[in-house]
């Protein structure tokens, strides 16, 4: 591992918690901005300021990653597509769980079962955050729209749960272009999270059974005579 890679890894370790907090601040500011219809304008502007400040932290993190990678901007964009998506929309930071899952897949030589559990727990948390963010976004588009079936934030939460779980009851659905684009993104995220969870769980089971076979004395394996 070269110096730049080590510096990038240290940077990620130092900023991971800070960016996690920044993503929550972004989400909280965005939520108050969307749901606080009755708040004074000054408080809504304060929430907007916190949202932009959190966004600025993600921009700085992206630029530092670009510099430490030593890559040209276009090549960095192609090879770090997930980081670019998170920069454009910090609400999708939970999807960095996919990167964690990719690290697990590269450790087949020395598997750590606790990492599989971490990925599954992180996927569950990601589903909650993504569902809440998707519900907020759809509500912001559908609120007051002509012919909208999503009239309250509760309707939006119900829609997000059924969409993220890929069930899709269809009793409420977005009618605005922005709401439908959000729905497509939320369905894609739901499939990605579901695939990560099932893939991690399957790999975890394989590792458990493999270790059990290694511990079993010769001649005691199933089918041995």
mmCIF file of the C-alpha atoms, coordinates in Angstrom:
data_MODEL
# 
_entry.id   MODEL 
# 
loop_
_atom_site.group_PDB 
_atom_site.id 
_atom_site.type_symbol 
_atom_site.label_atom_id 
_atom_site.label_alt_id 
_atom_site.label_comp_id 
_atom_site.label_asym_id 
_atom_site.label_entity_id 
_atom_site.label_seq_id 
_atom_site.pdbx_PDB_ins_code 
_atom_site.Cartn_x 
_atom_site.Cartn_y 
_atom_site.Cartn_z 
_atom_site.occupancy 
_atom_site.B_iso_or_equiv 
_atom_site.pdbx_formal_charge 
_atom_site.auth_seq_id 
_atom_site.auth_comp_id 
_atom_site.auth_asym_id 
_atom_site.auth_atom_id 
_atom_site.pdbx_PDB_model_num 
ATOM 1   C CA . UNK A 1 1   ? 0.000   0.000   0.000   1.00 0.00 ? 1   UNK A CA 1 
ATOM 2   C CA . UNK A 1 2   ? 1.522   3.365   -1.083  1.00 0.00 ? 2   UNK A CA 1 
ATOM 3   C CA . UNK A 1 3   ? 1.618   6.583   0.936   1.00 0.00 ? 3   UNK A CA 1 
ATOM 4   C CA . UNK A 1 4   ? -1.433  8.089   -0.749  1.00 0.00 ? 4   UNK A CA 1 
ATOM 5   C CA . UNK A 1 5   ? -3.512  4.980   -0.065  1.00 0.00 ? 5   UNK A CA 1 
ATOM 6   C CA . UNK A 1 6   ? -2.465  5.036   3.580   1.00 0.00 ? 6   UNK A CA 1 
ATOM 7   C CA . UNK A 1 7   ? -3.298  8.735   3.841   1.00 0.00 ? 7   UNK A CA 1 
ATOM 8   C CA . UNK A 1 8   ? -6.685  8.124   2.224   1.00 0.00 ? 8   UNK A CA 1 
ATOM 9   C CA . UNK A 1 9   ? -7.424  5.279   4.632   1.00 0.00 ? 9   UNK A CA 1 
ATOM 10  C CA . UNK A 1 10  ? -6.447  7.443   7.633   1.00 0.00 ? 10  UNK A CA 1 
ATOM 11  C CA . UNK A 1 11  ? -8.608  10.284  6.304   1.00 0.00 ? 11  UNK A CA 1 
ATOM 12  C CA . UNK A 1 12  ? -11.607 7.961   5.981   1.00 0.00 ? 12  UNK A CA 1 
ATOM 13  C CA . UNK A 1 13  ? -11.108 6.674   9.527   1.00 0.00 ? 13  UNK A CA 1 
ATOM 14  C CA . UNK A 1 14  ? -10.889 10.200  10.950  1.00 0.00 ? 14  UNK A CA 1 
ATOM 15  C CA . UNK A 1 15  ? -13.848 11.651  9.063   1.00 0.00 ? 15  UNK A CA 1 
ATOM 16  C CA . UNK A 1 16  ? -16.255 8.713   9.087   1.00 0.00 ? 16  UNK A CA 1 
ATOM 17  C CA . UNK A 1 17  ? -17.928 9.661   12.371  1.00 0.00 ? 17  UNK A CA 1 
ATOM 18  C CA . UNK A 1 18  ? -17.979 13.373  11.481  1.00 0.00 ? 18  UNK A CA 1 
ATOM 19  C CA . UNK A 1 19  ? -19.646 12.724  8.131   1.00 0.00 ? 19  UNK A CA 1 
ATOM 20  C CA . UNK A 1 20  ? -22.138 10.369  9.761   1.00 0.00 ? 20  UNK A CA 1 
ATOM 21  C CA . UNK A 1 21  ? -23.147 13.211  12.108  1.00 0.00 ? 21  UNK A CA 1 
ATOM 22  C CA . UNK A 1 22  ? -23.198 15.631  9.159   1.00 0.00 ? 22  UNK A CA 1 
ATOM 23  C CA . UNK A 1 23  ? -25.570 13.346  7.271   1.00 0.00 ? 23  UNK A CA 1 
ATOM 24  C CA . UNK A 1 24  ? -27.912 13.299  10.289  1.00 0.00 ? 24  UNK A CA 1 
ATOM 25  C CA . UNK A 1 25  ? -27.732 17.103  10.540  1.00 0.00 ? 25  UNK A CA 1 
ATOM 26  C CA . UNK A 1 26  ? -28.501 17.315  6.838   1.00 0.00 ? 26  UNK A CA 1 
ATOM 27  C CA . UNK A 1 27  ? -31.466 14.992  7.269   1.00 0.00 ? 27  UNK A CA 1 
ATOM 28  C CA . UNK A 1 28  ? -32.757 16.852  10.349  1.00 0.00 ? 28  UNK A CA 1 
ATOM 29  C CA . UNK A 1 29  ? -32.487 20.244  8.672   1.00 0.00 ? 29  UNK A CA 1 
ATOM 30  C CA . UNK A 1 30  ? -34.149 18.911  5.550   1.00 0.00 ? 30  UNK A CA 1 
ATOM 31  C CA . UNK A 1 31  ? -36.951 17.337  7.600   1.00 0.00 ? 31  UNK A CA 1 
ATOM 32  C CA . UNK A 1 32  ? -37.704 20.531  9.529   1.00 0.00 ? 32  UNK A CA 1 
ATOM 33  C CA . UNK A 1 33  ? -37.602 22.507  6.298   1.00 0.00 ? 33  UNK A CA 1 
ATOM 34  C CA . UNK A 1 34  ? -40.163 20.172  4.681   1.00 0.00 ? 34  UNK A CA 1 
ATOM 35  C CA . UNK A 1 35  ? -42.453 19.507  7.641   1.00 0.00 ? 35  UNK A CA 1 
ATOM 36  C CA . UNK A 1 36  ? -42.279 22.876  9.417   1.00 0.00 ? 36  UNK A CA 1 
ATOM 37  C CA . UNK A 1 37  ? -44.969 24.598  7.405   1.00 0.00 ? 37  UNK A CA 1 
ATOM 38  C CA . UNK A 1 38  ? -46.065 26.677  10.412  1.00 0.00 ? 38  UNK A CA 1 
ATOM 39  C CA . UNK A 1 39  ? -42.579 27.665  11.603  1.00 0.00 ? 39  UNK A CA 1 
ATOM 40  C CA . UNK A 1 40  ? -41.429 31.284  11.231  1.00 0.00 ? 40  UNK A CA 1 
ATOM 41  C CA . UNK A 1 41  ? -39.411 31.849  8.094   1.00 0.00 ? 41  UNK A CA 1 
ATOM 42  C CA . UNK A 1 42  ? -36.274 32.702  10.090  1.00 0.00 ? 42  UNK A CA 1 
ATOM 43  C CA . UNK A 1 43  ? -36.196 29.262  11.717  1.00 0.00 ? 43  UNK A CA 1 
ATOM 44  C CA . UNK A 1 44  ? -36.711 27.548  8.382   1.00 0.00 ? 44  UNK A CA 1 
ATOM 45  C CA . UNK A 1 45  ? -33.791 29.582  7.027   1.00 0.00 ? 45  UNK A CA 1 
ATOM 46  C CA . UNK A 1 46  ? -31.644 28.474  9.983   1.00 0.00 ? 46  UNK A CA 1 
ATOM 47  C CA . UNK A 1 47  ? -32.440 24.838  9.166   1.00 0.00 ? 47  UNK A CA 1 
ATOM 48  C CA . UNK A 1 48  ? -31.527 25.519  5.559   1.00 0.00 ? 48  UNK A CA 1 
ATOM 49  C CA . UNK A 1 49  ? -28.202 26.967  6.733   1.00 0.00 ? 49  UNK A CA 1 
ATOM 50  C CA . UNK A 1 50  ? -27.420 23.804  8.721   1.00 0.00 ? 50  UNK A CA 1 
ATOM 51  C CA . UNK A 1 51  ? -28.321 21.741  5.681   1.00 0.00 ? 51  UNK A CA 1 
ATOM 52  C CA . UNK A 1 52  ? -25.929 23.678  3.437   1.00 0.00 ? 52  UNK A CA 1 
ATOM 53  C CA . UNK A 1 53  ? -23.168 23.544  6.082   1.00 0.00 ? 53  UNK A CA 1 
ATOM 54  C CA . UNK A 1 54  ? -23.455 19.759  6.232   1.00 0.00 ? 54  UNK A CA 1 
ATOM 55  C CA . UNK A 1 55  ? -23.400 19.654  2.440   1.00 0.00 ? 55  UNK A CA 1 
ATOM 56  C CA . UNK A 1 56  ? -20.190 21.730  2.460   1.00 0.00 ? 56  UNK A CA 1 
ATOM 57  C CA . UNK A 1 57  ? -18.498 19.114  4.660   1.00 0.00 ? 57  UNK A CA 1 
ATOM 58  C CA . UNK A 1 58  ? -19.294 16.443  2.087   1.00 0.00 ? 58  UNK A CA 1 
ATOM 59  C CA . UNK A 1 59  ? -17.880 18.651  -0.655  1.00 0.00 ? 59  UNK A CA 1 
ATOM 60  C CA . UNK A 1 60  ? -14.621 19.133  1.283   1.00 0.00 ? 60  UNK A CA 1 
ATOM 61  C CA . UNK A 1 61  ? -14.406 15.385  1.932   1.00 0.00 ? 61  UNK A CA 1 
ATOM 62  C CA . UNK A 1 62  ? -14.906 14.668  -1.770  1.00 0.00 ? 62  UNK A CA 1 
ATOM 63  C CA . UNK A 1 63  ? -12.169 17.105  -2.802  1.00 0.00 ? 63  UNK A CA 1 
ATOM 64  C CA . UNK A 1 64  ? -9.734  15.651  -0.263  1.00 0.00 ? 64  UNK A CA 1 
ATOM 65  C CA . UNK A 1 65  ? -10.480 12.127  -1.521  1.00 0.00 ? 65  UNK A CA 1 
ATOM 66  C CA . UNK A 1 66  ? -9.873  13.312  -5.073  1.00 0.00 ? 66  UNK A CA 1 
ATOM 67  C CA . UNK A 1 67  ? -6.536  14.857  -4.129  1.00 0.00 ? 67  UNK A CA 1 
ATOM 68  C CA . UNK A 1 68  ? -5.331  11.864  -2.094  1.00 0.00 ? 68  UNK A CA 1 
ATOM 69  C CA . UNK A 1 69  ? -6.314  9.422   -4.851  1.00 0.00 ? 69  UNK A CA 1 
ATOM 70  C CA . UNK A 1 70  ? -3.895  11.040  -7.306  1.00 0.00 ? 70  UNK A CA 1 
ATOM 71  C CA . UNK A 1 71  ? -6.399  10.422  -10.105 1.00 0.00 ? 71  UNK A CA 1 
ATOM 72  C CA . UNK A 1 72  ? -7.712  12.796  -12.712 1.00 0.00 ? 72  UNK A CA 1 
ATOM 73  C CA . UNK A 1 73  ? -11.192 14.133  -11.922 1.00 0.00 ? 73  UNK A CA 1 
ATOM 74  C CA . UNK A 1 74  ? -12.969 12.158  -14.658 1.00 0.00 ? 74  UNK A CA 1 
ATOM 75  C CA . UNK A 1 75  ? -11.225 8.911   -13.730 1.00 0.00 ? 75  UNK A CA 1 
ATOM 76  C CA . UNK A 1 76  ? -12.004 9.509   -10.051 1.00 0.00 ? 76  UNK A CA 1 
ATOM 77  C CA . UNK A 1 77  ? -15.619 10.126  -11.001 1.00 0.00 ? 77  UNK A CA 1 
ATOM 78  C CA . UNK A 1 78  ? -15.816 6.773   -12.809 1.00 0.00 ? 78  UNK A CA 1 
ATOM 79  C CA . UNK A 1 79  ? -14.047 4.768   -10.115 1.00 0.00 ? 79  UNK A CA 1 
ATOM 80  C CA . UNK A 1 80  ? -15.776 6.442   -7.138  1.00 0.00 ? 80  UNK A CA 1 
ATOM 81  C CA . UNK A 1 81  ? -19.297 6.727   -8.460  1.00 0.00 ? 81  UNK A CA 1 
ATOM 82  C CA . UNK A 1 82  ? -20.876 6.041   -5.059  1.00 0.00 ? 82  UNK A CA 1 
ATOM 83  C CA . UNK A 1 83  ? -18.905 8.892   -3.448  1.00 0.00 ? 83  UNK A CA 1 
ATOM 84  C CA . UNK A 1 84  ? -20.111 11.185  -6.219  1.00 0.00 ? 84  UNK A CA 1 
ATOM 85  C CA . UNK A 1 85  ? -23.728 10.176  -5.652  1.00 0.00 ? 85  UNK A CA 1 
ATOM 86  C CA . UNK A 1 86  ? -23.365 10.824  -1.911  1.00 0.00 ? 86  UNK A CA 1 
ATOM 87  C CA . UNK A 1 87  ? -21.888 14.259  -2.672  1.00 0.00 ? 87  UNK A CA 1 
ATOM 88  C CA . UNK A 1 88  ? -24.874 15.155  -4.855  1.00 0.00 ? 88  UNK A CA 1 
ATOM 89  C CA . UNK A 1 89  ? -27.346 13.859  -2.286  1.00 0.00 ? 89  UNK A CA 1 
ATOM 90  C CA . UNK A 1 90  ? -25.921 13.313  1.231   1.00 0.00 ? 90  UNK A CA 1 
ATOM 91  C CA . UNK A 1 91  ? -29.185 11.635  2.230   1.00 0.00 ? 91  UNK A CA 1 
ATOM 92  C CA . UNK A 1 92  ? -27.852 8.592   0.382   1.00 0.00 ? 92  UNK A CA 1 
ATOM 93  C CA . UNK A 1 93  ? -24.740 8.256   2.555   1.00 0.00 ? 93  UNK A CA 1 
ATOM 94  C CA . UNK A 1 94  ? -26.115 5.014   4.091   1.00 0.00 ? 94  UNK A CA 1 
ATOM 95  C CA . UNK A 1 95  ? -25.465 3.401   0.713   1.00 0.00 ? 95  UNK A CA 1 
ATOM 96  C CA . UNK A 1 96  ? -21.741 3.482   1.529   1.00 0.00 ? 96  UNK A CA 1 
ATOM 97  C CA . UNK A 1 97  ? -22.618 0.238   3.263   1.00 0.00 ? 97  UNK A CA 1 
ATOM 98  C CA . UNK A 1 98  ? -22.105 -1.300  -0.198  1.00 0.00 ? 98  UNK A CA 1 
ATOM 99  C CA . UNK A 1 99  ? -18.418 -0.342  0.040   1.00 0.00 ? 99  UNK A CA 1 
ATOM 100 C CA . UNK A 1 100 ? -18.176 -2.098  3.407   1.00 0.00 ? 100 UNK A CA 1 
ATOM 101 C CA . UNK A 1 101 ? -19.746 -5.189  1.895   1.00 0.00 ? 101 UNK A CA 1 
ATOM 102 C CA . UNK A 1 102 ? -17.223 -5.088  -0.954  1.00 0.00 ? 102 UNK A CA 1 
ATOM 103 C CA . UNK A 1 103 ? -14.388 -5.036  1.589   1.00 0.00 ? 103 UNK A CA 1 
ATOM 104 C CA . UNK A 1 104 ? -15.839 -8.162  3.194   1.00 0.00 ? 104 UNK A CA 1 
ATOM 105 C CA . UNK A 1 105 ? -15.933 -9.931  -0.143  1.00 0.00 ? 105 UNK A CA 1 
ATOM 106 C CA . UNK A 1 106 ? -12.201 -9.283  -0.597  1.00 0.00 ? 106 UNK A CA 1 
ATOM 107 C CA . UNK A 1 107 ? -11.396 -10.897 2.766   1.00 0.00 ? 107 UNK A CA 1 
ATOM 108 C CA . UNK A 1 108 ? -12.329 -14.413 1.828   1.00 0.00 ? 108 UNK A CA 1 
ATOM 109 C CA . UNK A 1 109 ? -8.855  -15.562 2.822   1.00 0.00 ? 109 UNK A CA 1 
ATOM 110 C CA . UNK A 1 110 ? -9.362  -14.362 6.428   1.00 0.00 ? 110 UNK A CA 1 
ATOM 111 C CA . UNK A 1 111 ? -13.110 -13.965 6.935   1.00 0.00 ? 111 UNK A CA 1 
ATOM 112 C CA . UNK A 1 112 ? -14.394 -12.164 10.004  1.00 0.00 ? 112 UNK A CA 1 
ATOM 113 C CA . UNK A 1 113 ? -17.924 -13.213 10.848  1.00 0.00 ? 113 UNK A CA 1 
ATOM 114 C CA . UNK A 1 114 ? -18.550 -10.055 12.889  1.00 0.00 ? 114 UNK A CA 1 
ATOM 115 C CA . UNK A 1 115 ? -18.257 -7.986  9.722   1.00 0.00 ? 115 UNK A CA 1 
ATOM 116 C CA . UNK A 1 116 ? -21.168 -9.835  8.172   1.00 0.00 ? 116 UNK A CA 1 
ATOM 117 C CA . UNK A 1 117 ? -23.286 -8.985  11.186  1.00 0.00 ? 117 UNK A CA 1 
ATOM 118 C CA . UNK A 1 118 ? -22.201 -5.353  10.947  1.00 0.00 ? 118 UNK A CA 1 
ATOM 119 C CA . UNK A 1 119 ? -23.225 -5.172  7.314   1.00 0.00 ? 119 UNK A CA 1 
ATOM 120 C CA . UNK A 1 120 ? -26.653 -6.657  8.034   1.00 0.00 ? 120 UNK A CA 1 
ATOM 121 C CA . UNK A 1 121 ? -27.193 -4.261  10.952  1.00 0.00 ? 121 UNK A CA 1 
ATOM 122 C CA . UNK A 1 122 ? -25.990 -1.328  8.859   1.00 0.00 ? 122 UNK A CA 1 
ATOM 123 C CA . UNK A 1 123 ? -28.356 -2.342  6.056   1.00 0.00 ? 123 UNK A CA 1 
ATOM 124 C CA . UNK A 1 124 ? -31.273 -2.262  8.475   1.00 0.00 ? 124 UNK A CA 1 
ATOM 125 C CA . UNK A 1 125 ? -30.319 1.218   9.672   1.00 0.00 ? 125 UNK A CA 1 
ATOM 126 C CA . UNK A 1 126 ? -29.806 2.314   6.077   1.00 0.00 ? 126 UNK A CA 1 
ATOM 127 C CA . UNK A 1 127 ? -33.305 1.141   5.192   1.00 0.00 ? 127 UNK A CA 1 
ATOM 128 C CA . UNK A 1 128 ? -34.786 3.262   7.983   1.00 0.00 ? 128 UNK A CA 1 
ATOM 129 C CA . UNK A 1 129 ? -32.842 6.379   7.023   1.00 0.00 ? 129 UNK A CA 1 
ATOM 130 C CA . UNK A 1 130 ? -33.476 5.959   3.305   1.00 0.00 ? 130 UNK A CA 1 
ATOM 131 C CA . UNK A 1 131 ? -37.158 5.320   3.900   1.00 0.00 ? 131 UNK A CA 1 
ATOM 132 C CA . UNK A 1 132 ? -37.465 8.468   6.011   1.00 0.00 ? 132 UNK A CA 1 
ATOM 133 C CA . UNK A 1 133 ? -35.525 10.533  3.473   1.00 0.00 ? 133 UNK A CA 1 
ATOM 134 C CA . UNK A 1 134 ? -37.593 9.166   0.598   1.00 0.00 ? 134 UNK A CA 1 
ATOM 135 C CA . UNK A 1 135 ? -40.816 9.888   2.477   1.00 0.00 ? 135 UNK A CA 1 
ATOM 136 C CA . UNK A 1 136 ? -39.708 13.485  3.064   1.00 0.00 ? 136 UNK A CA 1 
ATOM 137 C CA . UNK A 1 137 ? -38.757 14.003  -0.569  1.00 0.00 ? 137 UNK A CA 1 
ATOM 138 C CA . UNK A 1 138 ? -41.976 12.560  -1.952  1.00 0.00 ? 138 UNK A CA 1 
ATOM 139 C CA . UNK A 1 139 ? -44.038 14.544  0.554   1.00 0.00 ? 139 UNK A CA 1 
ATOM 140 C CA . UNK A 1 140 ? -42.311 17.752  -0.526  1.00 0.00 ? 140 UNK A CA 1 
ATOM 141 C CA . UNK A 1 141 ? -43.395 17.091  -4.125  1.00 0.00 ? 141 UNK A CA 1 
ATOM 142 C CA . UNK A 1 142 ? -46.858 15.662  -3.437  1.00 0.00 ? 142 UNK A CA 1 
ATOM 143 C CA . UNK A 1 143 ? -48.010 18.076  -0.733  1.00 0.00 ? 143 UNK A CA 1 
ATOM 144 C CA . UNK A 1 144 ? -50.791 20.141  -2.275  1.00 0.00 ? 144 UNK A CA 1 
ATOM 145 C CA . UNK A 1 145 ? -50.360 18.659  -5.767  1.00 0.00 ? 145 UNK A CA 1 
ATOM 146 C CA . UNK A 1 146 ? -53.612 18.269  -7.760  1.00 0.00 ? 146 UNK A CA 1 
ATOM 147 C CA . UNK A 1 147 ? -54.916 14.697  -7.669  1.00 0.00 ? 147 UNK A CA 1 
ATOM 148 C CA . UNK A 1 148 ? -52.279 13.541  -5.168  1.00 0.00 ? 148 UNK A CA 1 
ATOM 149 C CA . UNK A 1 149 ? -53.098 10.472  -3.075  1.00 0.00 ? 149 UNK A CA 1 
ATOM 150 C CA . UNK A 1 150 ? -50.226 11.218  -0.664  1.00 0.00 ? 150 UNK A CA 1 
ATOM 151 C CA . UNK A 1 151 ? -51.841 14.020  1.338   1.00 0.00 ? 151 UNK A CA 1 
ATOM 152 C CA . UNK A 1 152 ? -50.108 13.662  4.723   1.00 0.00 ? 152 UNK A CA 1 
ATOM 153 C CA . UNK A 1 153 ? -46.635 12.734  5.903   1.00 0.00 ? 153 UNK A CA 1 
ATOM 154 C CA . UNK A 1 154 ? -48.150 9.552   7.350   1.00 0.00 ? 154 UNK A CA 1 
ATOM 155 C CA . UNK A 1 155 ? -49.284 8.582   3.845   1.00 0.00 ? 155 UNK A CA 1 
ATOM 156 C CA . UNK A 1 156 ? -45.752 9.258   2.625   1.00 0.00 ? 156 UNK A CA 1 
ATOM 157 C CA . UNK A 1 157 ? -44.225 7.049   5.338   1.00 0.00 ? 157 UNK A CA 1 
ATOM 158 C CA . UNK A 1 158 ? -46.589 4.211   4.457   1.00 0.00 ? 158 UNK A CA 1 
ATOM 159 C CA . UNK A 1 159 ? -45.736 4.585   0.767   1.00 0.00 ? 159 UNK A CA 1 
ATOM 160 C CA . UNK A 1 160 ? -41.974 4.599   1.510   1.00 0.00 ? 160 UNK A CA 1 
ATOM 161 C CA . UNK A 1 161 ? -42.217 1.411   3.608   1.00 0.00 ? 161 UNK A CA 1 
ATOM 162 C CA . UNK A 1 162 ? -44.120 -0.490  0.938   1.00 0.00 ? 162 UNK A CA 1 
ATOM 163 C CA . UNK A 1 163 ? -41.804 0.781   -1.817  1.00 0.00 ? 163 UNK A CA 1 
ATOM 164 C CA . UNK A 1 164 ? -38.519 0.164   -0.006  1.00 0.00 ? 164 UNK A CA 1 
ATOM 165 C CA . UNK A 1 165 ? -39.596 -3.367  0.874   1.00 0.00 ? 165 UNK A CA 1 
ATOM 166 C CA . UNK A 1 166 ? -40.480 -3.891  -2.823  1.00 0.00 ? 166 UNK A CA 1 
ATOM 167 C CA . UNK A 1 167 ? -44.030 -4.898  -1.798  1.00 0.00 ? 167 UNK A CA 1 
ATOM 168 C CA . UNK A 1 168 ? -45.769 -1.953  -3.432  1.00 0.00 ? 168 UNK A CA 1 
ATOM 169 C CA . UNK A 1 169 ? -49.408 -2.166  -2.376  1.00 0.00 ? 169 UNK A CA 1 
ATOM 170 C CA . UNK A 1 170 ? -50.352 0.636   -4.769  1.00 0.00 ? 170 UNK A CA 1 
ATOM 171 C CA . UNK A 1 171 ? -53.000 2.201   -2.502  1.00 0.00 ? 171 UNK A CA 1 
ATOM 172 C CA . UNK A 1 172 ? -51.009 5.461   -2.528  1.00 0.00 ? 172 UNK A CA 1 
ATOM 173 C CA . UNK A 1 173 ? -48.548 6.523   -5.195  1.00 0.00 ? 173 UNK A CA 1 
ATOM 174 C CA . UNK A 1 174 ? -46.869 9.733   -6.367  1.00 0.00 ? 174 UNK A CA 1 
ATOM 175 C CA . UNK A 1 175 ? -48.369 11.674  -9.258  1.00 0.00 ? 175 UNK A CA 1 
ATOM 176 C CA . UNK A 1 176 ? -45.771 14.412  -9.731  1.00 0.00 ? 176 UNK A CA 1 
ATOM 177 C CA . UNK A 1 177 ? -42.654 13.910  -11.920 1.00 0.00 ? 177 UNK A CA 1 
ATOM 178 C CA . UNK A 1 178 ? -40.336 14.590  -8.964  1.00 0.00 ? 178 UNK A CA 1 
ATOM 179 C CA . UNK A 1 179 ? -42.223 12.126  -6.779  1.00 0.00 ? 179 UNK A CA 1 
ATOM 180 C CA . UNK A 1 180 ? -42.036 9.412   -9.411  1.00 0.00 ? 180 UNK A CA 1 
ATOM 181 C CA . UNK A 1 181 ? -38.306 9.927   -9.957  1.00 0.00 ? 181 UNK A CA 1 
ATOM 182 C CA . UNK A 1 182 ? -37.855 9.604   -6.185  1.00 0.00 ? 182 UNK A CA 1 
ATOM 183 C CA . UNK A 1 183 ? -39.924 6.406   -6.273  1.00 0.00 ? 183 UNK A CA 1 
ATOM 184 C CA . UNK A 1 184 ? -37.625 4.879   -8.905  1.00 0.00 ? 184 UNK A CA 1 
ATOM 185 C CA . UNK A 1 185 ? -34.563 5.741   -6.827  1.00 0.00 ? 185 UNK A CA 1 
ATOM 186 C CA . UNK A 1 186 ? -36.110 4.330   -3.665  1.00 0.00 ? 186 UNK A CA 1 
ATOM 187 C CA . UNK A 1 187 ? -37.023 1.068   -5.411  1.00 0.00 ? 187 UNK A CA 1 
ATOM 188 C CA . UNK A 1 188 ? -33.456 0.731   -6.700  1.00 0.00 ? 188 UNK A CA 1 
ATOM 189 C CA . UNK A 1 189 ? -32.085 1.392   -3.202  1.00 0.00 ? 189 UNK A CA 1 
ATOM 190 C CA . UNK A 1 190 ? -34.464 -1.184  -1.737  1.00 0.00 ? 190 UNK A CA 1 
ATOM 191 C CA . UNK A 1 191 ? -33.269 -3.836  -4.162  1.00 0.00 ? 191 UNK A CA 1 
ATOM 192 C CA . UNK A 1 192 ? -29.607 -2.961  -3.490  1.00 0.00 ? 192 UNK A CA 1 
ATOM 193 C CA . UNK A 1 193 ? -30.041 -3.168  0.282   1.00 0.00 ? 193 UNK A CA 1 
ATOM 194 C CA . UNK A 1 194 ? -32.006 -6.394  0.043   1.00 0.00 ? 194 UNK A CA 1 
ATOM 195 C CA . UNK A 1 195 ? -29.298 -7.917  -2.149  1.00 0.00 ? 195 UNK A CA 1 
ATOM 196 C CA . UNK A 1 196 ? -26.561 -6.829  0.259   1.00 0.00 ? 196 UNK A CA 1 
ATOM 197 C CA . UNK A 1 197 ? -28.373 -8.308  3.250   1.00 0.00 ? 197 UNK A CA 1 
ATOM 198 C CA . UNK A 1 198 ? -29.195 -11.633 1.604   1.00 0.00 ? 198 UNK A CA 1 
ATOM 199 C CA . UNK A 1 199 ? -25.721 -11.908 0.078   1.00 0.00 ? 199 UNK A CA 1 
ATOM 200 C CA . UNK A 1 200 ? -24.023 -11.141 3.387   1.00 0.00 ? 200 UNK A CA 1 
ATOM 201 C CA . UNK A 1 201 ? -26.269 -13.566 5.275   1.00 0.00 ? 201 UNK A CA 1 
ATOM 202 C CA . UNK A 1 202 ? -25.589 -16.330 2.744   1.00 0.00 ? 202 UNK A CA 1 
ATOM 203 C CA . UNK A 1 203 ? -21.835 -15.729 2.938   1.00 0.00 ? 203 UNK A CA 1 
ATOM 204 C CA . UNK A 1 204 ? -22.028 -15.760 6.728   1.00 0.00 ? 204 UNK A CA 1 
ATOM 205 C CA . UNK A 1 205 ? -23.801 -19.142 6.677   1.00 0.00 ? 205 UNK A CA 1 
ATOM 206 C CA . UNK A 1 206 ? -21.208 -20.560 4.292   1.00 0.00 ? 206 UNK A CA 1 
ATOM 207 C CA . UNK A 1 207 ? -18.396 -19.403 6.578   1.00 0.00 ? 207 UNK A CA 1 
ATOM 208 C CA . UNK A 1 208 ? -20.119 -20.902 9.639   1.00 0.00 ? 208 UNK A CA 1 
ATOM 209 C CA . UNK A 1 209 ? -20.597 -24.275 7.960   1.00 0.00 ? 209 UNK A CA 1 
ATOM 210 C CA . UNK A 1 210 ? -17.039 -24.220 6.614   1.00 0.00 ? 210 UNK A CA 1 
ATOM 211 C CA . UNK A 1 211 ? -15.605 -23.639 10.075  1.00 0.00 ? 211 UNK A CA 1 
ATOM 212 C CA . UNK A 1 212 ? -17.780 -26.370 11.532  1.00 0.00 ? 212 UNK A CA 1 
ATOM 213 C CA . UNK A 1 213 ? -16.465 -28.803 8.911   1.00 0.00 ? 213 UNK A CA 1 
ATOM 214 C CA . UNK A 1 214 ? -12.880 -27.791 9.691   1.00 0.00 ? 214 UNK A CA 1 
ATOM 215 C CA . UNK A 1 215 ? -13.425 -28.425 13.420  1.00 0.00 ? 215 UNK A CA 1 
ATOM 216 C CA . UNK A 1 216 ? -15.069 -31.817 12.850  1.00 0.00 ? 216 UNK A CA 1 
ATOM 217 C CA . UNK A 1 217 ? -12.617 -34.741 13.342  1.00 0.00 ? 217 UNK A CA 1 
ATOM 218 C CA . UNK A 1 218 ? -11.859 -36.835 10.225  1.00 0.00 ? 218 UNK A CA 1 
ATOM 219 C CA . UNK A 1 219 ? -14.396 -39.600 9.662   1.00 0.00 ? 219 UNK A CA 1 
ATOM 220 C CA . UNK A 1 220 ? -17.224 -37.725 11.396  1.00 0.00 ? 220 UNK A CA 1 
ATOM 221 C CA . UNK A 1 221 ? -18.357 -35.812 8.329   1.00 0.00 ? 221 UNK A CA 1 
ATOM 222 C CA . UNK A 1 222 ? -21.826 -36.589 6.979   1.00 0.00 ? 222 UNK A CA 1 
ATOM 223 C CA . UNK A 1 223 ? -21.780 -39.577 4.643   1.00 0.00 ? 223 UNK A CA 1 
ATOM 224 C CA . UNK A 1 224 ? -18.498 -40.942 5.966   1.00 0.00 ? 224 UNK A CA 1 
ATOM 225 C CA . UNK A 1 225 ? -18.488 -44.681 6.523   1.00 0.00 ? 225 UNK A CA 1 
# 
